[in-house]
Amino acid sequence: MININEIEPRLKALLNSICTIHKRNYEKFVDILLRAYDRDLQGLQPLDRGFVEDLADLMATLRAVRTDTLHELKNFIDSYRNDYKYVYVVDCLGLPDLYALMCSIDNVKFNFRIFINQRTNTQAFKNAFASETMADVAKMLSGLVIRRLDTSLHEISEKMSSGGLNRNEVLNIIVGRMNYVSSLLASLMTHMRAKTMIVTDHGYDVIRIDSKYIINHVFTPNIKPILAKLALVVLLKK
């Protein structure tokens, strides 16, 4: 039986270890991520080999998870919302984006909680809040909605649907997202004077088909979602 509670501490420890060694070398993180999907250890130094194996093991656990915990996410936010002055509701925060957040903060206490969006889409998240739009969720929480990370993913969907991306293209797209997240956080931190909560609805997966890649968070026949299931709550305190 899969223990969902074991995923969070393992992922925190792994991301901390990678960030300690590679810091804001986002290309290296994406390389580790892409290798983890296939457990590709070829040509790696022992330390990076360990990172790939640990992430691959975590992804195997996530792939097998069948329990949706969006109701627990809603309960968590209801319990702790009043402890945070600022709330941002983010559509589509992937694992690389979380890594960029973690590695970009200075003099800020950083923590995150993991929840599971089994359907990997925004509608399931909105349903958990009995809301019609992400803006409605943000309004309910007296916060702001950030859609750019999701819309940027859909902007490249036409190219992906016509055969996918090569490895360099997908690496550059994900690194670009990570740089955007870093700059967005820097902007938010300039104005942040109190505890901040970032609520997300789902992540995304990088699916390899032969030599091409698709970045996706929606249902794909014969492919089980993994990282797209992650609905994260990021907690920041100066």
CSV table of N, CA, C and O in Angstrom, one decimal, residues 108-187:
chain,number,residue,atom,x,y,z
A,108,VAL,N,14.6,34.0,3.8
A,108,VAL,CA,13.2,33.7,3.9
A,108,VAL,C,13.1,32.2,4.3
A,108,VAL,O,13.7,31.3,3.8
A,109,LYS,N,12.2,32.0,5.3
A,109,LYS,CA,11.9,30.6,5.7
A,109,LYS,C,11.0,30.0,4.6
A,109,LYS,O,9.9,30.5,4.3
A,110,PHE,N,11.4,28.9,4.1
A,110,PHE,CA,10.7,28.2,2.9
A,110,PHE,C,10.2,26.8,3.4
A,110,PHE,O,11.0,26.0,3.9
A,111,ASN,N,8.9,26.6,3.1
A,111,ASN,CA,8.4,25.2,3.3
A,111,ASN,C,7.3,24.9,2.3
A,111,ASN,O,6.8,25.9,1.7
A,112,PHE,N,7.0,23.7,2.1
A,112,PHE,CA,5.9,23.4,1.2
A,112,PHE,C,5.2,22.1,1.7
A,112,PHE,O,5.8,21.3,2.4
A,113,ARG,N,3.9,22.0,1.3
A,113,ARG,CA,3.1,20.8,1.6
A,113,ARG,C,2.7,20.2,0.3
A,113,ARG,O,2.4,21.0,-0.7
A,114,ILE,N,2.6,18.9,0.2
A,114,ILE,CA,2.2,18.2,-1.0
A,114,ILE,C,0.8,17.6,-0.8
A,114,ILE,O,0.5,17.0,0.2
A,115,PHE,N,0.0,17.8,-1.9
A,115,PHE,CA,-1.3,17.2,-1.9
A,115,PHE,C,-1.5,16.6,-3.3
A,115,PHE,O,-0.7,16.9,-4.2
A,116,ILE,N,-2.5,15.8,-3.5
A,116,ILE,CA,-2.6,15.0,-4.8
A,116,ILE,C,-3.9,15.4,-5.5
A,116,ILE,O,-5.0,15.3,-5.0
A,117,ASN,N,-3.7,15.9,-6.7
A,117,ASN,CA,-4.8,16.2,-7.7
A,117,ASN,C,-4.8,15.0,-8.6
A,117,ASN,O,-4.1,15.0,-9.7
A,118,GLN,N,-5.6,14.0,-8.4
A,118,GLN,CA,-5.5,12.8,-9.1
A,118,GLN,C,-6.0,13.0,-10.6
A,118,GLN,O,-5.5,12.3,-11.5
A,119,ARG,N,-6.8,13.9,-10.8
A,119,ARG,CA,-7.3,14.2,-12.2
A,119,ARG,C,-6.3,15.1,-12.9
A,119,ARG,O,-6.4,15.4,-14.1
A,120,THR,N,-5.4,15.7,-12.2
A,120,THR,CA,-4.3,16.6,-12.8
A,120,THR,C,-4.8,17.8,-13.6
A,120,THR,O,-4.2,18.3,-14.5
A,121,ASN,N,-6.0,18.3,-13.2
A,121,ASN,CA,-6.5,19.4,-14.0
A,121,ASN,C,-7.1,20.5,-13.0
A,121,ASN,O,-7.3,20.2,-11.8
A,122,THR,N,-7.3,21.7,-13.6
A,122,THR,CA,-7.8,22.8,-12.8
A,122,THR,C,-9.2,22.6,-12.3
A,122,THR,O,-9.6,23.1,-11.2
A,123,GLN,N,-10.0,21.9,-13.1
A,123,GLN,CA,-11.4,21.8,-12.7
A,123,GLN,C,-11.6,21.0,-11.4
A,123,GLN,O,-12.4,21.4,-10.6
A,124,ALA,N,-10.8,20.0,-11.2
A,124,ALA,CA,-10.9,19.2,-10.0
A,124,ALA,C,-10.5,20.1,-8.8
A,124,ALA,O,-11.1,20.0,-7.7
A,125,PHE,N,-9.5,21.0,-9.0
A,125,PHE,CA,-9.1,21.9,-7.9
A,125,PHE,C,-10.2,22.9,-7.6
A,125,PHE,O,-10.6,23.2,-6.5
A,126,LYS,N,-10.8,23.5,-8.7
A,126,LYS,CA,-12.0,24.4,-8.5
A,126,LYS,C,-13.1,23.7,-7.8
A,126,LYS,O,-13.8,24.3,-6.9
A,127,ASN,N,-13.4,22.5,-8.1
A,127,ASN,CA,-14.5,21.7,-7.5
A,127,ASN,C,-14.3,21.6,-6.0
A,127,ASN,O,-15.2,21.6,-5.2
A,128,ALA,N,-13.0,21.4,-5.6
A,128,ALA,CA,-12.7,21.3,-4.2
A,128,ALA,C,-13.1,22.5,-3.4
A,128,ALA,O,-13.4,22.5,-2.2
A,129,PHE,N,-13.0,23.7,-4.1
A,129,PHE,CA,-13.4,24.9,-3.5
A,129,PHE,C,-14.8,25.4,-3.8
A,129,PHE,O,-15.2,26.5,-3.5
A,130,ALA,N,-15.5,24.5,-4.5
A,130,ALA,CA,-16.9,24.9,-5.0
A,130,ALA,C,-16.9,26.2,-5.7
A,130,ALA,O,-17.8,27.1,-5.5
A,131,SER,N,-15.9,26.4,-6.6
A,131,SER,CA,-15.8,27.6,-7.3
A,131,SER,C,-15.8,27.4,-8.8
A,131,SER,O,-15.4,26.3,-9.3
A,132,GLU,N,-16.2,28.4,-9.6
A,132,GLU,CA,-16.3,28.2,-11.0
A,132,GLU,C,-15.0,28.6,-11.7
A,132,GLU,O,-14.7,28.1,-12.8
A,133,THR,N,-14.2,29.5,-11.1
A,133,THR,CA,-13.0,30.0,-11.7
A,133,THR,C,-11.8,30.1,-10.7
A,133,THR,O,-12.1,30.1,-9.5
A,134,MET,N,-10.6,30.1,-11.2
A,134,MET,CA,-9.5,30.3,-10.3
A,134,MET,C,-9.5,31.7,-9.6
A,134,MET,O,-9.1,31.8,-8.5
A,135,ALA,N,-10.1,32.6,-10.4
A,135,ALA,CA,-10.2,34.0,-9.8
A,135,ALA,C,-11.2,33.9,-8.6
A,135,ALA,O,-11.0,34.6,-7.6
A,136,ASP,N,-12.2,33.1,-8.7
A,136,ASP,CA,-13.2,32.9,-7.6
A,136,ASP,C,-12.5,32.3,-6.4
A,136,ASP,O,-12.7,32.6,-5.2
A,137,VAL,N,-11.6,31.3,-6.6
A,137,VAL,CA,-10.8,30.7,-5.5
A,137,VAL,C,-10.0,31.8,-4.8
A,137,VAL,O,-9.9,31.9,-3.6
A,138,ALA,N,-9.3,32.6,-5.7
A,138,ALA,CA,-8.4,33.6,-5.1
A,138,ALA,C,-9.2,34.6,-4.3
A,138,ALA,O,-8.8,35.1,-3.2
A,139,LYS,N,-10.4,35.0,-4.8
A,139,LYS,CA,-11.3,35.9,-4.1
A,139,LYS,C,-11.7,35.3,-2.8
A,139,LYS,O,-11.7,36.0,-1.8
A,140,MET,N,-12.0,34.1,-2.8
A,140,MET,CA,-12.4,33.4,-1.5
A,140,MET,C,-11.3,33.5,-0.5
A,140,MET,O,-11.6,33.6,0.7
A,141,LEU,N,-10.1,33.4,-1.0
A,141,LEU,CA,-8.9,33.5,0.0
A,141,LEU,C,-8.4,34.9,0.1
A,141,LEU,O,-7.3,35.0,0.8
A,142,SER,N,-9.1,35.9,-0.4
A,142,SER,CA,-8.6,37.2,-0.4
A,142,SER,C,-7.2,37.4,-1.0
A,142,SER,O,-6.3,38.0,-0.4
A,143,GLY,N,-7.0,36.6,-2.1
A,143,GLY,CA,-5.7,36.6,-2.7
A,143,GLY,C,-5.7,37.0,-4.2
A,143,GLY,O,-6.7,37.6,-4.6
A,144,LEU,N,-4.6,36.7,-4.9
A,144,LEU,CA,-4.5,37.1,-6.3
A,144,LEU,C,-4.2,35.8,-7.1
A,144,LEU,O,-3.6,34.9,-6.5
A,145,VAL,N,-4.7,35.7,-8.3
A,145,VAL,CA,-4.4,34.6,-9.1
A,145,VAL,C,-3.3,34.9,-10.1
A,145,VAL,O,-3.2,36.0,-10.7
A,146,ILE,N,-2.5,33.9,-10.4
A,146,ILE,CA,-1.4,34.0,-11.3
A,146,ILE,C,-1.6,32.8,-12.3
A,146,ILE,O,-1.5,31.7,-12.0
A,147,ARG,N,-1.9,33.2,-13.6
A,147,ARG,CA,-2.2,32.2,-14.6
A,147,ARG,C,-1.0,32.0,-15.6
A,147,ARG,O,-1.1,31.1,-16.5
A,148,ARG,N,0.0,32.9,-15.6
A,148,ARG,CA,0.9,32.9,-16.7
A,148,ARG,C,1.6,31.5,-16.9
A,148,ARG,O,1.9,31.1,-18.0
A,149,LEU,N,1.9,30.8,-15.8
A,149,LEU,CA,2.6,29.5,-15.9
A,149,LEU,C,1.8,28.5,-16.7
A,149,LEU,O,2.3,27.7,-17.4
A,150,ASP,N,0.5,28.5,-16.6
A,150,ASP,CA,-0.4,27.6,-17.3
A,150,ASP,C,-0.6,28.0,-18.7
A,150,ASP,O,-0.5,27.2,-19.7
A,151,THR,N,-0.8,29.3,-18.9
A,151,THR,CA,-1.1,29.8,-20.3
A,151,THR,C,0.2,29.7,-21.2
A,151,THR,O,0.1,29.4,-22.3
A,152,SER,N,1.4,29.8,-20.6
A,152,SER,CA,2.6,29.7,-21.3
A,152,SER,C,2.8,28.3,-21.8
A,152,SER,O,3.3,28.0,-22.9
A,153,LEU,N,2.3,27.3,-21.0
A,153,LEU,CA,2.4,25.9,-21.4
A,153,LEU,C,1.5,25.6,-22.5
A,153,LEU,O,1.8,24.9,-23.5
A,154,HIS,N,0.3,26.2,-22.5
A,154,HIS,CA,-0.7,26.0,-23.6
A,154,HIS,C,-0.3,26.7,-24.9
A,154,HIS,O,-0.7,26.3,-26.0
A,155,GLU,N,0.5,27.8,-24.8
A,155,GLU,CA,0.9,28.5,-25.9
A,155,GLU,C,1.8,27.7,-26.9
A,155,GLU,O,1.9,27.9,-28.1
A,156,ILE,N,2.5,26.7,-26.3
A,156,ILE,CA,3.4,25.8,-27.1
A,156,ILE,C,2.7,24.5,-27.5
A,156,ILE,O,3.4,23.6,-28.0
A,157,SER,N,1.4,24.3,-27.1
A,157,SER,CA,0.7,23.1,-27.3
A,157,SER,C,0.6,22.7,-28.8
A,157,SER,O,0.7,21.5,-29.2
A,158,GLU,N,0.5,23.7,-29.7
A,158,GLU,CA,0.4,23.4,-31.1
A,158,GLU,C,1.7,22.7,-31.6
A,158,GLU,O,1.6,21.7,-32.4
A,159,LYS,N,2.8,23.2,-31.2
A,159,LYS,CA,4.1,22.6,-31.7
A,159,LYS,C,4.2,21.2,-31.1
A,159,LYS,O,4.7,20.3,-31.8
A,160,MET,N,3.8,21.1,-29.8
A,160,MET,CA,4.0,19.7,-29.2
A,160,MET,C,3.0,18.7,-29.8
A,160,MET,O,3.4,17.6,-30.0
A,161,SER,N,1.8,19.2,-30.2
A,161,SER,CA,0.8,18.2,-30.8
A,161,SER,C,1.2,17.8,-32.2
A,161,SER,O,0.7,16.8,-32.8
A,162,SER,N,2.1,18.6,-32.9
A,162,SER,CA,2.5,18.2,-34.2
A,162,SER,C,3.8,17.3,-34.3
A,162,SER,O,4.4,17.2,-35.3
A,163,GLY,N,4.1,16.7,-33.1
A,163,GLY,CA,5.2,15.8,-33.1
A,163,GLY,C,6.1,15.9,-31.9
A,163,GLY,O,7.0,15.1,-31.7
A,164,GLY,N,5.9,17.0,-31.1
A,164,GLY,CA,6.7,17.1,-29.9
A,164,GLY,C,7.9,17.9,-30.1
A,164,GLY,O,8.2,18.5,-31.1
A,165,LEU,N,8.7,18.0,-29.0
A,165,LEU,CA,9.9,18.8,-28.9
A,165,LEU,C,11.1,18.0,-28.8
A,165,LEU,O,11.1,16.9,-28.3
A,166,ASN,N,12.3,18.5,-29.3
A,166,ASN,CA,13.5,17.7,-29.1
A,166,ASN,C,14.0,18.0,-27.6
A,166,ASN,O,13.4,18.9,-27.0
A,167,ARG,N,15.0,17.3,-27.2
A,167,ARG,CA,15.5,17.5,-25.8
A,167,ARG,C,15.9,18.9,-25.5
A,167,ARG,O,15.6,19.4,-24.4
A,168,ASN,N,16.7,19.5,-26.4
A,168,ASN,CA,17.1,20.9,-26.2
A,168,ASN,C,16.0,21.9,-26.1
A,168,ASN,O,16.0,22.8,-25.2
A,169,GLU,N,15.0,21.7,-26.9
A,169,GLU,CA,13.8,22.6,-26.9
A,169,GLU,C,13.1,22.5,-25.5
A,169,GLU,O,12.7,23.5,-24.9
A,170,VAL,N,12.8,21.2,-25.1
A,170,VAL,CA,12.1,21.1,-23.8
A,170,VAL,C,12.9,21.6,-22.7
A,170,VAL,O,12.4,22.2,-21.7
A,171,LEU,N,14.2,21.4,-22.7
A,171,LEU,CA,15.1,21.9,-21.7
A,171,LEU,C,15.0,23.4,-21.6
A,171,LEU,O,14.9,24.0,-20.5
A,172,ASN,N,15.1,24.1,-22.8
A,172,ASN,CA,15.1,25.5,-22.8
A,172,ASN,C,13.7,26.1,-22.3
A,172,ASN,O,13.7,27.1,-21.6
A,173,ILE,N,12.6,25.4,-22.7
A,173,ILE,CA,11.3,25.8,-22.2
A,173,ILE,C,11.2,25.8,-20.7
A,173,ILE,O,10.7,26.7,-20.0
A,174,ILE,N,11.6,24.6,-20.1
A,174,ILE,CA,11.5,24.5,-18.7
A,174,ILE,C,12.4,25.4,-17.9
A,174,ILE,O,12.0,26.0,-16.9
A,175,VAL,N,13.6,25.6,-18.4
A,175,VAL,CA,14.5,26.5,-17.8
A,175,VAL,C,14.0,27.9,-17.9
A,175,VAL,O,14.1,28.7,-16.9
A,176,GLY,N,13.4,28.3,-19.0
A,176,GLY,CA,12.7,29.6,-19.1
A,176,GLY,C,11.6,29.8,-18.1
A,176,GLY,O,11.5,30.9,-17.5
A,177,ARG,N,10.8,28.8,-17.9
A,177,ARG,CA,9.8,28.8,-16.8
A,177,ARG,C,10.5,29.1,-15.5
A,177,ARG,O,10.0,29.8,-14.7
A,178,MET,N,11.5,28.3,-15.2
A,178,MET,CA,12.2,28.5,-13.9
A,178,MET,C,12.8,29.9,-13.7
A,178,MET,O,12.7,30.4,-12.6
A,179,ASN,N,13.3,30.4,-14.8
A,179,ASN,CA,13.8,31.8,-14.6
A,179,ASN,C,12.7,32.8,-14.4
A,179,ASN,O,12.8,33.8,-13.6
A,180,TYR,N,11.5,32.5,-15.1
A,180,TYR,CA,10.4,33.4,-14.8
A,180,TYR,C,9.9,33.3,-13.4
A,180,TYR,O,9.6,34.3,-12.8
A,181,VAL,N,9.8,32.1,-12.9
A,181,VAL,CA,9.4,31.9,-11.5
A,181,VAL,C,10.4,32.6,-10.5
A,181,VAL,O,10.0,33.3,-9.6
A,182,SER,N,11.7,32.6,-10.8
A,182,SER,CA,12.7,33.2,-10.0
A,182,SER,C,12.5,34.7,-10.0
A,182,SER,O,12.5,35.4,-8.9
A,183,SER,N,12.2,35.3,-11.2
A,183,SER,CA,12.0,36.7,-11.3
A,183,SER,C,10.7,37.2,-10.7
A,183,SER,O,10.6,38.2,-10.0
A,184,LEU,N,9.7,36.3,-10.8
A,184,LEU,CA,8.4,36.6,-10.2
A,184,LEU,C,8.5,36.6,-8.7
A,184,LEU,O,8.0,37.5,-8.0
A,185,LEU,N,9.2,35.6,-8.1
A,185,LEU,CA,9.4,35.6,-6.7
A,185,LEU,C,10.2,36.8,-6.2
A,185,LEU,O,9.8,37.4,-5.2
A,186,ALA,N,11.2,37.2,-7.0
A,186,ALA,CA,12.0,38.4,-6.6
A,186,ALA,C,11.1,39.6,-6.5
A,186,ALA,O,11.2,40.5,-5.6
A,187,SER,N,10.2,39.7,-7.5
A,187,SER,CA,9.2,40.8,-7.5
A,187,SER,C,8.3,40.8,-6.3
A,187,SER,O,8.0,41.8,-5.6
